[in-house]
Coordinates of C-alpha atoms in Angstrom, one line a residue:
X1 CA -10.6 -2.5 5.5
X2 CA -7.0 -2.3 6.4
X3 CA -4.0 -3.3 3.9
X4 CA -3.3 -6.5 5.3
X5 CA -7.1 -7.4 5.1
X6 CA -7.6 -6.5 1.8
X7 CA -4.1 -8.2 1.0
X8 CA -5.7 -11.0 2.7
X9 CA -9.0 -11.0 0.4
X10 CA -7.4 -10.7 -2.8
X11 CA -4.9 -13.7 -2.1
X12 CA -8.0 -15.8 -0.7
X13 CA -7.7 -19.1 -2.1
X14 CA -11.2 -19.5 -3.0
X15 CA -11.0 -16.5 -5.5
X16 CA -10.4 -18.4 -9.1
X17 CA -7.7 -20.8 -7.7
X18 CA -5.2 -21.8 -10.8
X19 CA -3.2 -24.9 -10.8
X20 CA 0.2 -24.9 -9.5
X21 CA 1.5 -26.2 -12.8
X22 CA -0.4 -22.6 -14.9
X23 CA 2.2 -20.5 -16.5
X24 CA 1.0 -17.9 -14.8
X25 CA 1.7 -18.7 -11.5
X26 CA 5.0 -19.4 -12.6
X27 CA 5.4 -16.5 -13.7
X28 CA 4.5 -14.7 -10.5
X29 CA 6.7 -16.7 -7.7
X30 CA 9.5 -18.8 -10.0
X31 CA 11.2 -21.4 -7.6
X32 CA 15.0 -21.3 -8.7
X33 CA 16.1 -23.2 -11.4
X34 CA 19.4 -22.2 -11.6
X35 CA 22.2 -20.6 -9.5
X36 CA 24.2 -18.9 -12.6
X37 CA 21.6 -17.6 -14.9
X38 CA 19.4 -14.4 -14.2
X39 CA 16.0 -14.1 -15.2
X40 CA 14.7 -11.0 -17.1
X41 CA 11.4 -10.3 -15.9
X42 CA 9.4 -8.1 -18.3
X43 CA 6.5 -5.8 -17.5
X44 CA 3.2 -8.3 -17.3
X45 CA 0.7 -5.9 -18.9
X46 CA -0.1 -3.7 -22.0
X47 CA 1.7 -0.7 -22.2
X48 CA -1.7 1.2 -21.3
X49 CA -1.4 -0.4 -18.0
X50 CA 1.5 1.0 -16.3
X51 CA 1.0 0.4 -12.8
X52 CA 0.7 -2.8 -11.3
X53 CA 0.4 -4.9 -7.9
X54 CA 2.0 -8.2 -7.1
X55 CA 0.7 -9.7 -3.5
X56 CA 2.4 -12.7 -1.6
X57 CA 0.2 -14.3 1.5
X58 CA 2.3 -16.7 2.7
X59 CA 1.1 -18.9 5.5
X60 CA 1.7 -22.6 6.5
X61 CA -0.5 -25.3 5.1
X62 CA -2.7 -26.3 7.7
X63 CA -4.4 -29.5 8.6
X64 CA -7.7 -30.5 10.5
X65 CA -8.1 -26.8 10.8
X66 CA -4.7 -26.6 12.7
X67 CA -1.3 -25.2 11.3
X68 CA 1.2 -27.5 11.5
X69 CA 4.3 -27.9 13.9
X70 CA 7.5 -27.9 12.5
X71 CA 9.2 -28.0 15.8
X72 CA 11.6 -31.1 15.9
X73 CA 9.9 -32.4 12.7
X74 CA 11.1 -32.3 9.0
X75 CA 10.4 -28.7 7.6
X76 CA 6.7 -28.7 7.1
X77 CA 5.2 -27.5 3.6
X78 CA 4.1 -23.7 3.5
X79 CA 2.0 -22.0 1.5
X80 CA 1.9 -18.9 -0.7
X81 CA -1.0 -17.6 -2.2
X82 CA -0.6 -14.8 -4.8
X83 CA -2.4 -12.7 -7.1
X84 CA -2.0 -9.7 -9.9
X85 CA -3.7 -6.4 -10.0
X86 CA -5.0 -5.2 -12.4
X87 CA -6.5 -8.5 -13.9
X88 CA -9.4 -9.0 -16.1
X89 CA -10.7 -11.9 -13.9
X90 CA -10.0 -11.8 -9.9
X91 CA -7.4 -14.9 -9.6
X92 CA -5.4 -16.7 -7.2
X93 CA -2.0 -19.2 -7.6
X94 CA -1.1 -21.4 -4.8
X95 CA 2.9 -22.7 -4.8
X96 CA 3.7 -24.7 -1.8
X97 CA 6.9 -24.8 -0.9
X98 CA 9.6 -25.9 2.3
X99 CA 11.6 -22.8 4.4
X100 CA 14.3 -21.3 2.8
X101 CA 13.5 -21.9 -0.8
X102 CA 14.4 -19.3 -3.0
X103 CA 12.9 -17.5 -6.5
X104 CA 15.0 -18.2 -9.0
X105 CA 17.7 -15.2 -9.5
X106 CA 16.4 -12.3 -11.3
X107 CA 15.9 -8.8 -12.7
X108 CA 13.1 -6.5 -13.9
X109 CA 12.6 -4.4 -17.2
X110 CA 10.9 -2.1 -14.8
X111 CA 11.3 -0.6 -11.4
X112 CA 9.5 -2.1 -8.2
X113 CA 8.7 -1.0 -4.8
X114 CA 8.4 -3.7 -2.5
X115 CA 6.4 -3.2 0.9
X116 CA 6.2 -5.4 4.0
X117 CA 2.8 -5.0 5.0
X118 CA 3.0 -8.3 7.5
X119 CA 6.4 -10.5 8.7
X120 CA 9.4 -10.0 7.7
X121 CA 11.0 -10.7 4.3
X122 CA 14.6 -11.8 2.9
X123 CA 16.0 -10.4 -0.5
X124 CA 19.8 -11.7 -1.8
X125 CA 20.0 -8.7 -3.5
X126 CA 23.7 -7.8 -5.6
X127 CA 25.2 -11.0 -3.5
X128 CA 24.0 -9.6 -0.1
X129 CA 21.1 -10.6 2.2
X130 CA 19.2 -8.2 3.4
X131 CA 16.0 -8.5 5.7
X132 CA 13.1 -6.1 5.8
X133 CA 10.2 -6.1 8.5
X134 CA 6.9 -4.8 8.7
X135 CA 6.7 -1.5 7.4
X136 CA 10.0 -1.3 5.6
X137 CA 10.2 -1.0 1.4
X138 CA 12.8 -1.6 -1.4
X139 CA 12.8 0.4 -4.1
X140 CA 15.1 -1.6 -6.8
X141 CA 16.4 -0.3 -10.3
X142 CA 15.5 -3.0 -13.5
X143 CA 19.5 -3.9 -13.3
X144 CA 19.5 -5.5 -10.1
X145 CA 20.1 -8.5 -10.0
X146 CA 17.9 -9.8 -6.8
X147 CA 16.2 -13.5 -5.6
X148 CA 13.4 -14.1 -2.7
X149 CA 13.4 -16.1 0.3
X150 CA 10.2 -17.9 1.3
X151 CA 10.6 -18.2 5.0
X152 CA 8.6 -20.4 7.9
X153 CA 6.8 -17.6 9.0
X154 CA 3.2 -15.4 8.1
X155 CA 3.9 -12.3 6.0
X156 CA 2.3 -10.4 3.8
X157 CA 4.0 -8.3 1.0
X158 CA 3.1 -6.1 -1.8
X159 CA 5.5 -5.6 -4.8
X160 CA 4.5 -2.7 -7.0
X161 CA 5.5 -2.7 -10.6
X162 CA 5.8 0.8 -12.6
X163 CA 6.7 1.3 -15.6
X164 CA 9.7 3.5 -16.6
X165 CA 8.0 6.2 -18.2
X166 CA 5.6 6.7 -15.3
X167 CA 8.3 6.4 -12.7
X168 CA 10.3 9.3 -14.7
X169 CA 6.5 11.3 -14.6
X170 CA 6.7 10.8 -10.8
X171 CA 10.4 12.2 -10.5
X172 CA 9.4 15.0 -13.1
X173 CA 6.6 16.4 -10.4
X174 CA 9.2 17.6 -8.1
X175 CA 7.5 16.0 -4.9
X176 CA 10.5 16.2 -3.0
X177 CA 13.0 18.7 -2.9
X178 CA 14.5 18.7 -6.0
X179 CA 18.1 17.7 -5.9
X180 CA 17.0 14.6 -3.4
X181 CA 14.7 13.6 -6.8
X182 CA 17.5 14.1 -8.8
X183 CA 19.0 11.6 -7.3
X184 CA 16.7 9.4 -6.5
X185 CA 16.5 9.6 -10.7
X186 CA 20.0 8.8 -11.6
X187 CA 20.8 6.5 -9.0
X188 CA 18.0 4.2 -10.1
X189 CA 17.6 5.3 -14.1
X190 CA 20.3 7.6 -15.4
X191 CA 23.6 5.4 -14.1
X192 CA 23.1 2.2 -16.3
X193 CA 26.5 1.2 -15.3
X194 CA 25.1 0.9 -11.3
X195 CA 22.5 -1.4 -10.4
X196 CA 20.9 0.3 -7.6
X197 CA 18.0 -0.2 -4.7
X198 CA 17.2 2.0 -1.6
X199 CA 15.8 0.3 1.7
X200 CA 13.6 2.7 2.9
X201 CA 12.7 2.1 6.8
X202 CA 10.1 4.3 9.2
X203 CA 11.1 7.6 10.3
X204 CA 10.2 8.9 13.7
X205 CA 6.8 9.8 13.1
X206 CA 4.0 7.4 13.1
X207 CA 2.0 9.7 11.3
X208 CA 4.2 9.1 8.2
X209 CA 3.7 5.2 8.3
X210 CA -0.1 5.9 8.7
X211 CA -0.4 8.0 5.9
X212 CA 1.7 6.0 3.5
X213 CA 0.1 2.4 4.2
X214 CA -3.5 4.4 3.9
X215 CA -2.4 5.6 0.4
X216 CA -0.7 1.9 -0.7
X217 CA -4.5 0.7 0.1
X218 CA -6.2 2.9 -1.7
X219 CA -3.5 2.3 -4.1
X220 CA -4.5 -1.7 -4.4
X221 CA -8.5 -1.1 -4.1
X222 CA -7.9 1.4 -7.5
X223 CA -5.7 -1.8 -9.2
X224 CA -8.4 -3.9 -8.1
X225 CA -11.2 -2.0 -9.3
X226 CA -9.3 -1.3 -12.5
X227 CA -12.5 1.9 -13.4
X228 CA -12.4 4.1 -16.1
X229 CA -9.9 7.1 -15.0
X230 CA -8.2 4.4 -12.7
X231 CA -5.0 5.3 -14.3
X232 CA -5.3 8.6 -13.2
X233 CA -6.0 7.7 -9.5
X234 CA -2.9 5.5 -9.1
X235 CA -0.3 8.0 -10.7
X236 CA -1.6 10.7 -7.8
X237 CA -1.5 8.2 -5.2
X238 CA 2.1 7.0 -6.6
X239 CA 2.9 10.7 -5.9
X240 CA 1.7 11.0 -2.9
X241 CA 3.6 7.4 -1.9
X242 CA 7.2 8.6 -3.2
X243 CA 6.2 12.2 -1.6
X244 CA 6.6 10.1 1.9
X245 CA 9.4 7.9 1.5
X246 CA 11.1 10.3 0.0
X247 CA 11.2 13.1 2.8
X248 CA 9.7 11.2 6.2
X249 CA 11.4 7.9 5.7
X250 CA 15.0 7.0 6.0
X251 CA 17.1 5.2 3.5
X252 CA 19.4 2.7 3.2
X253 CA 22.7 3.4 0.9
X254 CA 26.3 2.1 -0.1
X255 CA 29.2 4.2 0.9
X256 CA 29.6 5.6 -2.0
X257 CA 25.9 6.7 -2.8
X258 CA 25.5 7.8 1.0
X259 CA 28.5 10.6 0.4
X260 CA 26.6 11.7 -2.5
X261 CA 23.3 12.0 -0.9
X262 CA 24.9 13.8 2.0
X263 CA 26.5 16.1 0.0
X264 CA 23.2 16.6 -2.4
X265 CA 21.5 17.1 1.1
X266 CA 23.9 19.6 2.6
X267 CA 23.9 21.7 -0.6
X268 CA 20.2 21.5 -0.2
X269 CA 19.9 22.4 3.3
X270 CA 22.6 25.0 3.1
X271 CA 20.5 26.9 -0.5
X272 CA 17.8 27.6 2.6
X273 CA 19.5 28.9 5.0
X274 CA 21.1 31.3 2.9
X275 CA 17.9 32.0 1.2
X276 CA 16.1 32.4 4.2
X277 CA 19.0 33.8 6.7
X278 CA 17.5 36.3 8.6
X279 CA 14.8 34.4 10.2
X280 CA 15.6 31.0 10.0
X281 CA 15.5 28.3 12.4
X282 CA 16.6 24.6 13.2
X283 CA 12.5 23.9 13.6
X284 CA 12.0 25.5 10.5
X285 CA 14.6 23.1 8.8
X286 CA 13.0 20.1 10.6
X287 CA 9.7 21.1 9.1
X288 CA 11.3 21.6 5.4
X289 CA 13.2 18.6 5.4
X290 CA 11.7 16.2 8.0
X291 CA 15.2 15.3 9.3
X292 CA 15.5 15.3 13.2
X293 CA 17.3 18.4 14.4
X294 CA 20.5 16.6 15.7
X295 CA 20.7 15.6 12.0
X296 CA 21.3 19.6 10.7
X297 CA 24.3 20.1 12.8
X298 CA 25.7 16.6 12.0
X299 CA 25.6 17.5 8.6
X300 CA 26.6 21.4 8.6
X301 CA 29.2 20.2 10.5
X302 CA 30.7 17.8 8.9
X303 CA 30.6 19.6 5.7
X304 CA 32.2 23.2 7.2
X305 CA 33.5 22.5 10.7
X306 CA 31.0 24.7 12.2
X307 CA 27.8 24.1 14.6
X308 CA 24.8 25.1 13.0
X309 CA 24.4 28.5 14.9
X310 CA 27.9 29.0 13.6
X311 CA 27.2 28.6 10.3
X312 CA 24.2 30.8 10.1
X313 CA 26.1 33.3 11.6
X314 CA 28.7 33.3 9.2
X315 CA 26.2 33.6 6.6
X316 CA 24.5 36.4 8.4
X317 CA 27.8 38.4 8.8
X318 CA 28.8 37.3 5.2
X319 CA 26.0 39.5 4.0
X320 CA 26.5 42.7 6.9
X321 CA 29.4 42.8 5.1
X322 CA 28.5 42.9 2.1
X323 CA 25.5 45.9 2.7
X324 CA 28.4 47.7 4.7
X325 CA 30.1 47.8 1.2
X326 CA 27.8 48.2 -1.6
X327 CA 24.6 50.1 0.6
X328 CA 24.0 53.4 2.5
X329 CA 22.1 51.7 5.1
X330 CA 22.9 52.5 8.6
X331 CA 24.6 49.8 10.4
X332 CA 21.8 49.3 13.1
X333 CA 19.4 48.7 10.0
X334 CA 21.7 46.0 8.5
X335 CA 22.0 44.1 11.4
X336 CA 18.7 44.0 11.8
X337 CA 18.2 42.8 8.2
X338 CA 20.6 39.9 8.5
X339 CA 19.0 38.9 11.5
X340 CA 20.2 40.7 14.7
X341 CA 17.9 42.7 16.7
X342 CA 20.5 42.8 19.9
X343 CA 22.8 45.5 18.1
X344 CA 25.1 45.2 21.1
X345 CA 25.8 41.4 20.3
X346 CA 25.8 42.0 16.4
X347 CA 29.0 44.4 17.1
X348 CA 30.7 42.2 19.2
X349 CA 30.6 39.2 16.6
X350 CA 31.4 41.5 13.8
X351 CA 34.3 42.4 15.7
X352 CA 35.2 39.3 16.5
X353 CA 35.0 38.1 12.8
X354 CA 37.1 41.2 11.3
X355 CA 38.4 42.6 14.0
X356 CA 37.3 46.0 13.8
X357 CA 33.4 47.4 14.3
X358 CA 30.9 47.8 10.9
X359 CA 31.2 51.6 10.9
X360 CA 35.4 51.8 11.0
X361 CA 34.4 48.3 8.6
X362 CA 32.6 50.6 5.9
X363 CA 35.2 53.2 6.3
X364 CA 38.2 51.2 5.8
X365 CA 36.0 49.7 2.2

């Protein structure tokens, strides 16, 4: 069963329908109320439950088995179906409701990960619209102040509550390179001042969309099931879900947070090369940081004024100069060390660089 199937079955609206008026379903899709006054939403379940799914199925109302045309007519009444995972009893809530309605403003004591799993989907989120399509997720901080748009058209999306301890656990486990994590962290728990969210968008690779929205399922069957070591199940496939977004997805950032991620990334980038100087290369970057290549010498460059190739080389002739100082290695064995097996070529840069060879170099330390 694919996501948007099993999204599909657990919205059904034969599965325990409540009435429109039940608190609960209030409580899951609130139709605003008020233009000035944020809602606090606080986390739905007992503490022991610290992950949770909230699905949306929206689809229009349909009549004699046919959907109805708004074409040229008044706005014809929609419907959303919704449900909550875990739940003791398998439920359903029903609001029906005319394009362009909006929740009522709001934020969270908890941080959620929306994904669009069908459609398209509009957030006002810190005074700005913003519209995500079919693969795309949000990732918002409890301070943000955020509504929803229920639109005219199909979509399917699954908003995934976790609770702050367990989203600290996830940052703890290091499943990204580590200053990215870091922050990831502050910008969305550490910075109480900021209200925060990332828009995380499909990469390149198809692969990584496969892979996430196959964990996001097994991720809902688990809440579903709700089984003895369930807990256990989720938090590992949570891992495995901020594991993707977090290196094989793009994200979405204000000026001000993008320098700082750039600057986080650089440093980050630039502790491997000079870790791994000798040998490295721009595939081997690619495959460490699942950027495109274009992106390394956008970056190094930007940050020292120097190609990539340039800026490995200085690195490499950084530390030839260094063994020419402190070592008795010949200078044929130091160039190959930093990375030079054309000894011919390694002289002519080092010349170039301090304008005189490595051996008059040594001498002259």
């Amino acid at each position: 069963m694919t996501l948007s199937q099993l999204c599909a079955h657990v919205t059904a609206a034969q599965t325990a329908p409540l009435p429109s008026g039940h608190k609960l379903c209030h409580r899951l899709v609130c139709p605003e109320y008020s233009k000035a006054s944020p809602e606090v939403k606080t986390y739905p379940l007992p503490p022991s439950e610290r992950i949770f799914a909230l699905c949306w199925n929206i689809c229009a109302v349909r009549t004699g088995g046919r959907s109805l045309d708004t074409h040229g007519q008044p706005p014809a009444p929609l419907s959303l179906h919704t449900t909550l995972c875990p739940s003791p009893t398998p439920f359903c809530c029903r609001l029906d409701f005319t394009s362009g309605q909006k929740t009522q403003l709001h934020t969270h004591d908890y941080i959620e990960l929306s994904y669009v799993v069908e459609g398209e989907f509009r957030q006002r989120i810190l005074g700005r619209d913003i519209i995500f399509t079919k693969g795309d997720l949000c990732l918002i901080d409890k301070n943000c102040v955020h509504q929803d748009y229920l639109l005219d058209q199909p979509a399917i999306i699954l908003f995934l509550g976790i609770a702050n301890d367990m989203f600290s656990e996830i940052m703890d486990e290091n499943i990204a390179t580590q200053k990215i994590i870091s922050f990831l962290q502050s910008a969305l728990l550490k910075q109480k001042d900021l209200q925060q969210y990332l828009h995380f968008r499909p990469g390149a690779d198809p692969a990584a969309s496969e892979e996430l929205e196959r964990c996001i399922c097994l991720l809902l069957e688990e809440l579903q099931g709700n089984e003895i070591g369930s807990h256990y199940i989720c938090k590992g496939l949570l891992l495995r879900i901020f594991r993707i977004i977090s290196s094989r997805y793009d994200f979405s950032l204000s000026k001000e947070l993008r320098r700082t991620m750039n600057w986080i990334v650089f440093e980050e980038i630039s502790d491997y090369i000079k870790r791994h100087y000798a040998k490295v290369s721009i595939k081997d970057l690619a495959a460490e940081f699942h950027f495109q290549e274009d992106y390394f010498n956008r970056i190094i460059k930007k940050k020292t004024g120097l190609t990539y190739s340039a800026y490995v080389q200085q690195i490499r002739l950084e530390h030839a100069e260094h063994m020419l100082a402190a070592s008795n290695r010949s200078v044929d064995e130091i160039a190959e060390l930093v990375g030079y097996r054309n000894k011919g070529y390694f002289y002519k840069i080092f010349q170039e660089k301090y304008g005189t060879t490595p051996s008059k170099y040594r001498k002259l330390r």
